[in-house]
XYZ file of C-alpha atoms in Angstrom:
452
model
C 0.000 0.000 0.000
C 1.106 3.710 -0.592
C 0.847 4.632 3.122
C 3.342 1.842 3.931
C 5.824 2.527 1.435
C 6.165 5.948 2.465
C 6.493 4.886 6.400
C 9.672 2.890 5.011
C 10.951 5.600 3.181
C 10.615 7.887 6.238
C 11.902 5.062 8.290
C 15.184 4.902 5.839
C 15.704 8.555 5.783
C 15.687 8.675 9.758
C 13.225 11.109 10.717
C 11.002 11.392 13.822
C 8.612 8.427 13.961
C 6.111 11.161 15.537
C 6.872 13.717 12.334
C 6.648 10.793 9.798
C 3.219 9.416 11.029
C 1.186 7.000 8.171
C -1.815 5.637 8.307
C -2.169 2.263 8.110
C -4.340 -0.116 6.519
C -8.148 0.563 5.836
C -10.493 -0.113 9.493
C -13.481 -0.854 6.855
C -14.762 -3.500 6.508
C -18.135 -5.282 4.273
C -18.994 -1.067 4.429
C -18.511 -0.241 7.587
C -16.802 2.709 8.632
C -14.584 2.881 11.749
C -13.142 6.392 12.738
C -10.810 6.156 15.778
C -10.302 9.330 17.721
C -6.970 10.126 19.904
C -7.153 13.205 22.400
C -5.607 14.044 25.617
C -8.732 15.249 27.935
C -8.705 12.535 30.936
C -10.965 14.591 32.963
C -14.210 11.828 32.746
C -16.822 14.456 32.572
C -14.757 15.112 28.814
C -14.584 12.069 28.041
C -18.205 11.174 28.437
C -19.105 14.545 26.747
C -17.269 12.756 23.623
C -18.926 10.148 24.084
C -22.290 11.339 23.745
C -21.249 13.506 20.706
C -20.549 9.697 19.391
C -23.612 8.124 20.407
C -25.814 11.022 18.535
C -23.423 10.654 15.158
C -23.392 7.094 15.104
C -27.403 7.295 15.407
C -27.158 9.538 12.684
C -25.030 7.443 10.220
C -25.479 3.622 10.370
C -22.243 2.007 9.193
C -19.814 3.852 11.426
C -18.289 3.603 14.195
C -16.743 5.909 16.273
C -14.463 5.295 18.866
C -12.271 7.700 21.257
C -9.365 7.203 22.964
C -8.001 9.681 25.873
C -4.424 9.399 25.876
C -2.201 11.212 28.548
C -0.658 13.985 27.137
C 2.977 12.791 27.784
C 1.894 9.518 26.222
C 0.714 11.009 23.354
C 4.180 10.894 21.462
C 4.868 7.567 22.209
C 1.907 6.252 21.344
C 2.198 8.009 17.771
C 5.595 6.117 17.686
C 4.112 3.108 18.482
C 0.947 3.315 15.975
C 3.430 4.072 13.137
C 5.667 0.701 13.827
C 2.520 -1.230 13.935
C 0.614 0.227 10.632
C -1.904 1.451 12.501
C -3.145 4.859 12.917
C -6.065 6.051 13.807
C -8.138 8.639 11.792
C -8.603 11.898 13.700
C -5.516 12.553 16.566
C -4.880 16.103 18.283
C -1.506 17.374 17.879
C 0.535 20.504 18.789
C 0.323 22.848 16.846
C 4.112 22.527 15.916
C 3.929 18.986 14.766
C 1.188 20.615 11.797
C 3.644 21.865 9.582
C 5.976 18.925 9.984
C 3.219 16.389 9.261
C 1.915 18.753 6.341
C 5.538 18.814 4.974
C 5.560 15.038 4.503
C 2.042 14.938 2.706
C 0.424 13.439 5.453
C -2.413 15.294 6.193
C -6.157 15.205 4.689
C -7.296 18.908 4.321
C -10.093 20.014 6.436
C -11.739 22.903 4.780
C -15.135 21.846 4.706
C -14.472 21.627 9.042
C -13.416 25.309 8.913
C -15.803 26.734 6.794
C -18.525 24.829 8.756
C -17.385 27.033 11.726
C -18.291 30.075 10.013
C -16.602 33.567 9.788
C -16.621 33.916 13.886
C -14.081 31.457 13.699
C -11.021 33.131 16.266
C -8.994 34.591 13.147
C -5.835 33.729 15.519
C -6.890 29.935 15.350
C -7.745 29.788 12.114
C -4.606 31.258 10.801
C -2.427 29.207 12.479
C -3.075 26.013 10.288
C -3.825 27.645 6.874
C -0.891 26.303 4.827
C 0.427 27.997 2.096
C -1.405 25.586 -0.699
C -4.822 27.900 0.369
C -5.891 24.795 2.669
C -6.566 24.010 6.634
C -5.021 21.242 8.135
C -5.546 21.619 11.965
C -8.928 22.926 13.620
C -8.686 23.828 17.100
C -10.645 21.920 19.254
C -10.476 24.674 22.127
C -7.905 26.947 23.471
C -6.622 28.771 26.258
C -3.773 31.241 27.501
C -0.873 30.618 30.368
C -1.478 32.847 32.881
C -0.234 34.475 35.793
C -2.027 33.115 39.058
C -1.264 34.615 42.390
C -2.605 34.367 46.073
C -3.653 37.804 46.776
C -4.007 37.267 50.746
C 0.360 36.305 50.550
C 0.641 39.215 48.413
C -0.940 41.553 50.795
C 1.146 40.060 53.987
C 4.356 41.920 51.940
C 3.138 45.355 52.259
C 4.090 47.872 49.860
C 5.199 45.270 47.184
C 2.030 45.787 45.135
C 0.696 42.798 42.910
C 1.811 41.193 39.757
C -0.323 43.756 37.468
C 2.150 46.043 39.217
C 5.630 44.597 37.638
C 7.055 45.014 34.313
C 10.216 44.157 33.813
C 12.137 41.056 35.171
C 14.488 43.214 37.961
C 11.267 44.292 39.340
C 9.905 40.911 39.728
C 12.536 39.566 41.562
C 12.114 42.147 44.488
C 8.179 41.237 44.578
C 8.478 37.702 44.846
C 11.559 37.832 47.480
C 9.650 39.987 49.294
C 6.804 37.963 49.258
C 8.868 35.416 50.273
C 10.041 37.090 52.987
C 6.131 38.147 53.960
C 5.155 34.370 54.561
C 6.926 31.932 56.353
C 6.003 29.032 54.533
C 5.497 29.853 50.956
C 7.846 31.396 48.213
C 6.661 34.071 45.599
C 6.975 32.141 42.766
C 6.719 28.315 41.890
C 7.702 26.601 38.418
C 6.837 23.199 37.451
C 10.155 21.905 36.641
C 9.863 18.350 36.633
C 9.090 17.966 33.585
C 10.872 19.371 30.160
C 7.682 19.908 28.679
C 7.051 22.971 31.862
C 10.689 23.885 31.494
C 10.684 24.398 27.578
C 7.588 26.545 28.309
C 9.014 29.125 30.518
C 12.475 29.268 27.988
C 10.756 30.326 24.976
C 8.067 32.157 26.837
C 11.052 33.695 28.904
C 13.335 34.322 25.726
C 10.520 35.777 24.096
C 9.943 38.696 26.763
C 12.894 39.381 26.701
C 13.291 39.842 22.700
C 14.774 36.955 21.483
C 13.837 33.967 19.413
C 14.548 30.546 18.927
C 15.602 30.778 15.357
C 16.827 33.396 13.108
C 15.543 34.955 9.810
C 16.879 31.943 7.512
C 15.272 29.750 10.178
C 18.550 28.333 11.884
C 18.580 27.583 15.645
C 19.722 30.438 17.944
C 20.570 29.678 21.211
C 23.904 31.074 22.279
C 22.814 35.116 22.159
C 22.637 37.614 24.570
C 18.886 37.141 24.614
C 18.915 33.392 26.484
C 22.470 34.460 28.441
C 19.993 37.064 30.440
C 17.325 34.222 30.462
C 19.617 32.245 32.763
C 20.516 35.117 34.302
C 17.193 35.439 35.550
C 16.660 32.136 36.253
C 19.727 32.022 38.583
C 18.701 35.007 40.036
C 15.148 33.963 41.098
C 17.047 31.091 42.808
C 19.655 32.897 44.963
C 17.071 35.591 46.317
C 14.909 33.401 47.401
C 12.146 34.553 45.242
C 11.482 30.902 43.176
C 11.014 28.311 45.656
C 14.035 25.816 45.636
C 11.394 22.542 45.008
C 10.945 23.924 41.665
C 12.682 21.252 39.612
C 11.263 18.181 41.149
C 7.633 19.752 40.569
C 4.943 18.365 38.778
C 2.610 20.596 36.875
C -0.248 19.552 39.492
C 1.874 20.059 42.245
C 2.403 23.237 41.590
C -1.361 24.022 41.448
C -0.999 22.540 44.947
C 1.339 24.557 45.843
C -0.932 27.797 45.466
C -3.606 26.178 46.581
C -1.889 25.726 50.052
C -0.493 28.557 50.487
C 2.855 26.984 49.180
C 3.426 29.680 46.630
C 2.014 32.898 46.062
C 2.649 32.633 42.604
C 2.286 30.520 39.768
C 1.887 30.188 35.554
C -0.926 27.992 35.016
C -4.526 27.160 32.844
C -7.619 27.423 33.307
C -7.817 23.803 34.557
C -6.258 24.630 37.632
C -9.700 25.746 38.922
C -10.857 22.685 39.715
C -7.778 22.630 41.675
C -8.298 25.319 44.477
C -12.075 24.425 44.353
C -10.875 21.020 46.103
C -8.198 21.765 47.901
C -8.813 25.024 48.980
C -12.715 25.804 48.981
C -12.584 29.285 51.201
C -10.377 31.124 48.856
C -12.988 33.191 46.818
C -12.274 33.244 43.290
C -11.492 36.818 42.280
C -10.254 38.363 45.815
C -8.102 35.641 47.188
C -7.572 33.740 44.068
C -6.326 35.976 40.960
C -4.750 36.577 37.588
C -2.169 39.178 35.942
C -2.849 40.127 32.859
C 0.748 40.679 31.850
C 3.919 39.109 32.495
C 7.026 41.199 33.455
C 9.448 41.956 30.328
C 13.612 40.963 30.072
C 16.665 43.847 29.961
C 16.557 43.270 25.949
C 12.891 43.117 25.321
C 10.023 45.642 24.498
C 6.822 43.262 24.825
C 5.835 39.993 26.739
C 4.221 36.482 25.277
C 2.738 34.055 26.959
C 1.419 30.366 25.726
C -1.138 29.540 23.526
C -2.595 26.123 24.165
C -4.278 25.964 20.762
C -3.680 22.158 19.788
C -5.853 21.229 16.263
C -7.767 18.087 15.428
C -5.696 16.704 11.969
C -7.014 13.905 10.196
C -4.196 11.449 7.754
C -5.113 11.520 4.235
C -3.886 8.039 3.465
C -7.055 6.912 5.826
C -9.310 5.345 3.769
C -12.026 6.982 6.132
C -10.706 10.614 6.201
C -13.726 11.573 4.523
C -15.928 10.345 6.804
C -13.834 11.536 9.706
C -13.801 15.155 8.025
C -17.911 14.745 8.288
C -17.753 13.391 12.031
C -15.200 16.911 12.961
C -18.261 18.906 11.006
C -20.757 17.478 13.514
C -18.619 17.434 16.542
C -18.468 21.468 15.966
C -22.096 21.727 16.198
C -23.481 24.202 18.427
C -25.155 21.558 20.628
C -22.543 18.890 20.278
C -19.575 21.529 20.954
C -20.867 22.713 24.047
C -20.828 19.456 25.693
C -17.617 19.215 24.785
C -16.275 22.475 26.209
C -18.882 22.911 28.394
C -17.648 19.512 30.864
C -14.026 21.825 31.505
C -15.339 25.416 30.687
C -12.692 27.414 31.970
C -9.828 25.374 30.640
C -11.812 24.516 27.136
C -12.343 27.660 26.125
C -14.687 28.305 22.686
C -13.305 28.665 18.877
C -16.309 30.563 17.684
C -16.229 34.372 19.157
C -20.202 34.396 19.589
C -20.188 31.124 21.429
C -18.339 33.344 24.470
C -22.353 35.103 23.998
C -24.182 31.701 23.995
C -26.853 31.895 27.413
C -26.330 27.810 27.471
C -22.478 29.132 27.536
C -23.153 31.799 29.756
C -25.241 29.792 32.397
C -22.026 27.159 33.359
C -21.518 27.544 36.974
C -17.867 27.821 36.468
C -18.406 30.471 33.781
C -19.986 32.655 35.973
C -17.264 31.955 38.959
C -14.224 31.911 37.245
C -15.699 34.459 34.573
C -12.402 37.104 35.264
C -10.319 34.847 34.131
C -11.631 33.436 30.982
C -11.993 37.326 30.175
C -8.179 37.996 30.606
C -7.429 34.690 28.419
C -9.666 36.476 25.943
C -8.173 39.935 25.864
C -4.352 38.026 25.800
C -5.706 36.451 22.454
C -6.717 39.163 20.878
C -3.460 41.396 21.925
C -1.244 39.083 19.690
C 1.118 38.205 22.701
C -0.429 34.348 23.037
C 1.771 32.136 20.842
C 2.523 28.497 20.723
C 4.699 26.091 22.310
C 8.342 27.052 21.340
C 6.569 30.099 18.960
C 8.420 33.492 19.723
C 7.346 35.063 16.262
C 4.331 33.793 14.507
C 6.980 32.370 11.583
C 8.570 30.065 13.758
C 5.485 27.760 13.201
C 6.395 27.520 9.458
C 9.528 25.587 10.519
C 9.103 21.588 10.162
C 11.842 20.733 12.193
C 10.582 23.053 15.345
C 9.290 19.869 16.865
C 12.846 18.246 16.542
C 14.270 20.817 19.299
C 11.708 20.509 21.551
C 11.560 16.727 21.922
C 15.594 16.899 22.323
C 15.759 18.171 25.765
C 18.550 20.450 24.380
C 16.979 23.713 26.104
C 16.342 21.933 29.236
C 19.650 20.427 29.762
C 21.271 23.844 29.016
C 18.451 25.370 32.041
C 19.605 22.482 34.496
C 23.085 22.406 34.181
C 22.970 26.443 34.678
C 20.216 26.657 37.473
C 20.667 23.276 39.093
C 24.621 22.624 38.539
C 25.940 25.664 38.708
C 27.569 25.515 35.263
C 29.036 28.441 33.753
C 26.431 30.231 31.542
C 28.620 30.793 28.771
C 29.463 27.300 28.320
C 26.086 25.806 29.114
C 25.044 28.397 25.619
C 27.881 26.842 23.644
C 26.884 23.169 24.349
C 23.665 24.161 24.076
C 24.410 25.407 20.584
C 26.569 22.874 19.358
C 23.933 20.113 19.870
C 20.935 22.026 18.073
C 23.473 22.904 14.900
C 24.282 18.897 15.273
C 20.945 18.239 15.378
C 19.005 20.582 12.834
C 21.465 21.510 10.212
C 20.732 18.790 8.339
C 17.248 19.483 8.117
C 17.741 23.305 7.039
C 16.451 23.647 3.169
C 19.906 26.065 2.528
């Protein structure tokens, strides 16, 4: 089959197995129609949203069948891996949006603009644009989004009097001061906490970091740039944070929903985190009032070299693979999964993490009436206003054109940035040679791929 001989060839030429996903053999059978879905929402109330959606569309169309999968999000990767070895893909998967323009690169993908236009013109222009390709086509569709935000503890905060609030700082020197005096303020908790024990959580704050502070991950030809001034004040920081007692020294053995924890329990006064987290302090902390003990920044402070901060986009599209011999009917399935009924099951079982694609939906009364909506409604307004400012960008994205790069994917799954951030923050290495190695390995690594 032509799916299989092109897994070989990609297999030869040594690529990702992630990059070079193919679909394997047809799932129909005497006319029936099987559409596998992969996506990373665990949270059960999801999960049996999707499962609904499935039950109405297989009622719908006799013949198919539908069936999801919730993978973890760490797994996700190796699971793609593992589906490509065995010939087995499944139809619809969600991806990062930097994996789009790798898979697109290879041919792999089954255009979706019948999904898109089904959406209509309130579409989030920053969504949609994101997996336009330059052949005039969509290939991703963003099955909700959200914005990394700054959360802090506003009853810490106020124990460090005269420090002000995170709305307060903008630049990195000033941030320091607040969160060591916070730390100072309140005997058991540290102004700031990062999820470090992960490299996902620690790739996130380099690029997000790198790109306050005016620098970017790859230069105008679209060749890795790590050893510049730029990152050199990024570990600056970073070491900084650490020896005044501002980030709290549990940071690198910290899981993501730890760190909500943390907050949560007075652990930290500050954190960067999702809307998800909600459903954190409503558990573990049920007194703090959302909006007066529990808030967000709407800005995060700026570096020595930069003019303008970003924060993440968590914008990750629905692709389908062409070489499925059901990618029409998974197309159709997408199309009815973004109906206005069907959707807002979907978004509606994690509303302030799944936040809508359509603009009017954020109008919808069925929207409008989620408990959480109304609760948590300040910060699914900021998320909104960070959209629409520009500064929300992808994983690893510090300029929109990084995301036309097929081998931005390649860095990230490395480890590369994160070694260089451990060996600096954690080993004391010398910054200057921590760059260089850093360097080295992504030339190693990525040169080869460069089309010059």
């Amino acid at each position: 089959m032509r799916a299989k001989g092109r897994c070989a060839t990609l297999i030869a030429a040594g690529l990702s197995l992630v990059l070079a996903a193919c679909a394997g053999e047809s799932s129909a059978e005497d006319g029936q129609i099987e559409i596998t879905v992969w996506h990373t929402e665990s949270t059960p109330t999801t999960v049996e949203a999707m499962n609904e959606i499935i039950a109405d569309y297989e009622a719908a169309n006799p013949g198919v069948t539908v069936t999801q999968e919730s993978v973890a999000w760490g797994d996700l990767q190796v699971k793609l891996q593992a589906a490509l070895a065995a010939g087995d893909l499944p139809e619809i998967t969600q991806v990062e949006p930097m994996f789009v323009r790798s898979l697109y690169a290879q041919d792999l993908l089954q255009p979706l603009d019948e999904v898109v236009d089904s959406l209509g013109e309130d579409y989030l222009p920053q969504l949609r644009e994101m997996f336009a390709l330059p052949d005039g086509h969509d290939y991703g569709v963003v099955h909700a989004w959200g914005t990394d935000s700054v959360v802090y503890r506003a009853d810490l905060y106020a124990n460090a009097a005269g420090t002000g609030t995170p709305e307060d700082v903008k630049t990195w020197e000033d941030s320091v001061e607040q969160w060591s005096a916070v730390s100072e303020a309140n005997d058991d908790a540290h102004g700031l906490m990062l999820a470090g024990d992960a490299a996902h959580n620690v790739n996130e704050e380099v690029y997000q970091w790198l790109g306050s502070n005016g620098g970017h991950l790859f230069d105008e030809n679209g060749h890795v740039t790590i050893d510049t001034q730029e990152m050199r004040e990024v570990l600056e920081y970073w070491v900084e944070l650490r020896d005044s007692g501002a980030l709290s020294p549990a940071w690198s053995s910290q899981p993501y929903a730890d760190s909500l924890s943390a907050l949560a329990l007075g652990e930290a006064a500050t954190i960067f985190s999702f809307g998800r987290a909600t459903y954190t302090f409503e558990d573990q902390a049920p007194d703090l009032v959302p909006g007066e003990d529990i808030k967000v920044a709407p800005n995060r402070p700026v570096g020595p070299s930069g003019d303008d901060w970003i924060t993440q986009l968590d914008a990750e599209p629905w692709v389908v693979f062409r070489d499925s011999p059901d990618a029409e009917a998974s197309a159709d399935f997408l199309k009815f999964f973004y109906e206005q009924q069907n959707y807002l099951r979907w978004i509606g079982s994690v509303p302030t993490q799944l936040l809508p694609v359509r603009g009017s939906t954020f109008d919808d009364p069925a929207y409008r009436a989620l408990p959480e909506v109304g609760t948590w409604s300040f910060w699914i307004d900021q998320q909104r206003e960070t959209l629409a400012s520009g500064r929300a960008l992808p994983l690893m994205v510090t300029q929109p054109s990084d995301l036309e790069l097929p081998y931005l994917s390649d860095l990230y799954g490395s480890e590369i940035l994160v070694d260089m951030v451990m060996d600096v923050v954690e080993n004391d290495k010398d910054i200057d040679e921590a760059l260089n190695v850093a360097q080295g390995r992504a030339d190693e690594l990525l040169s080869p791929l460069y089309e010059d």
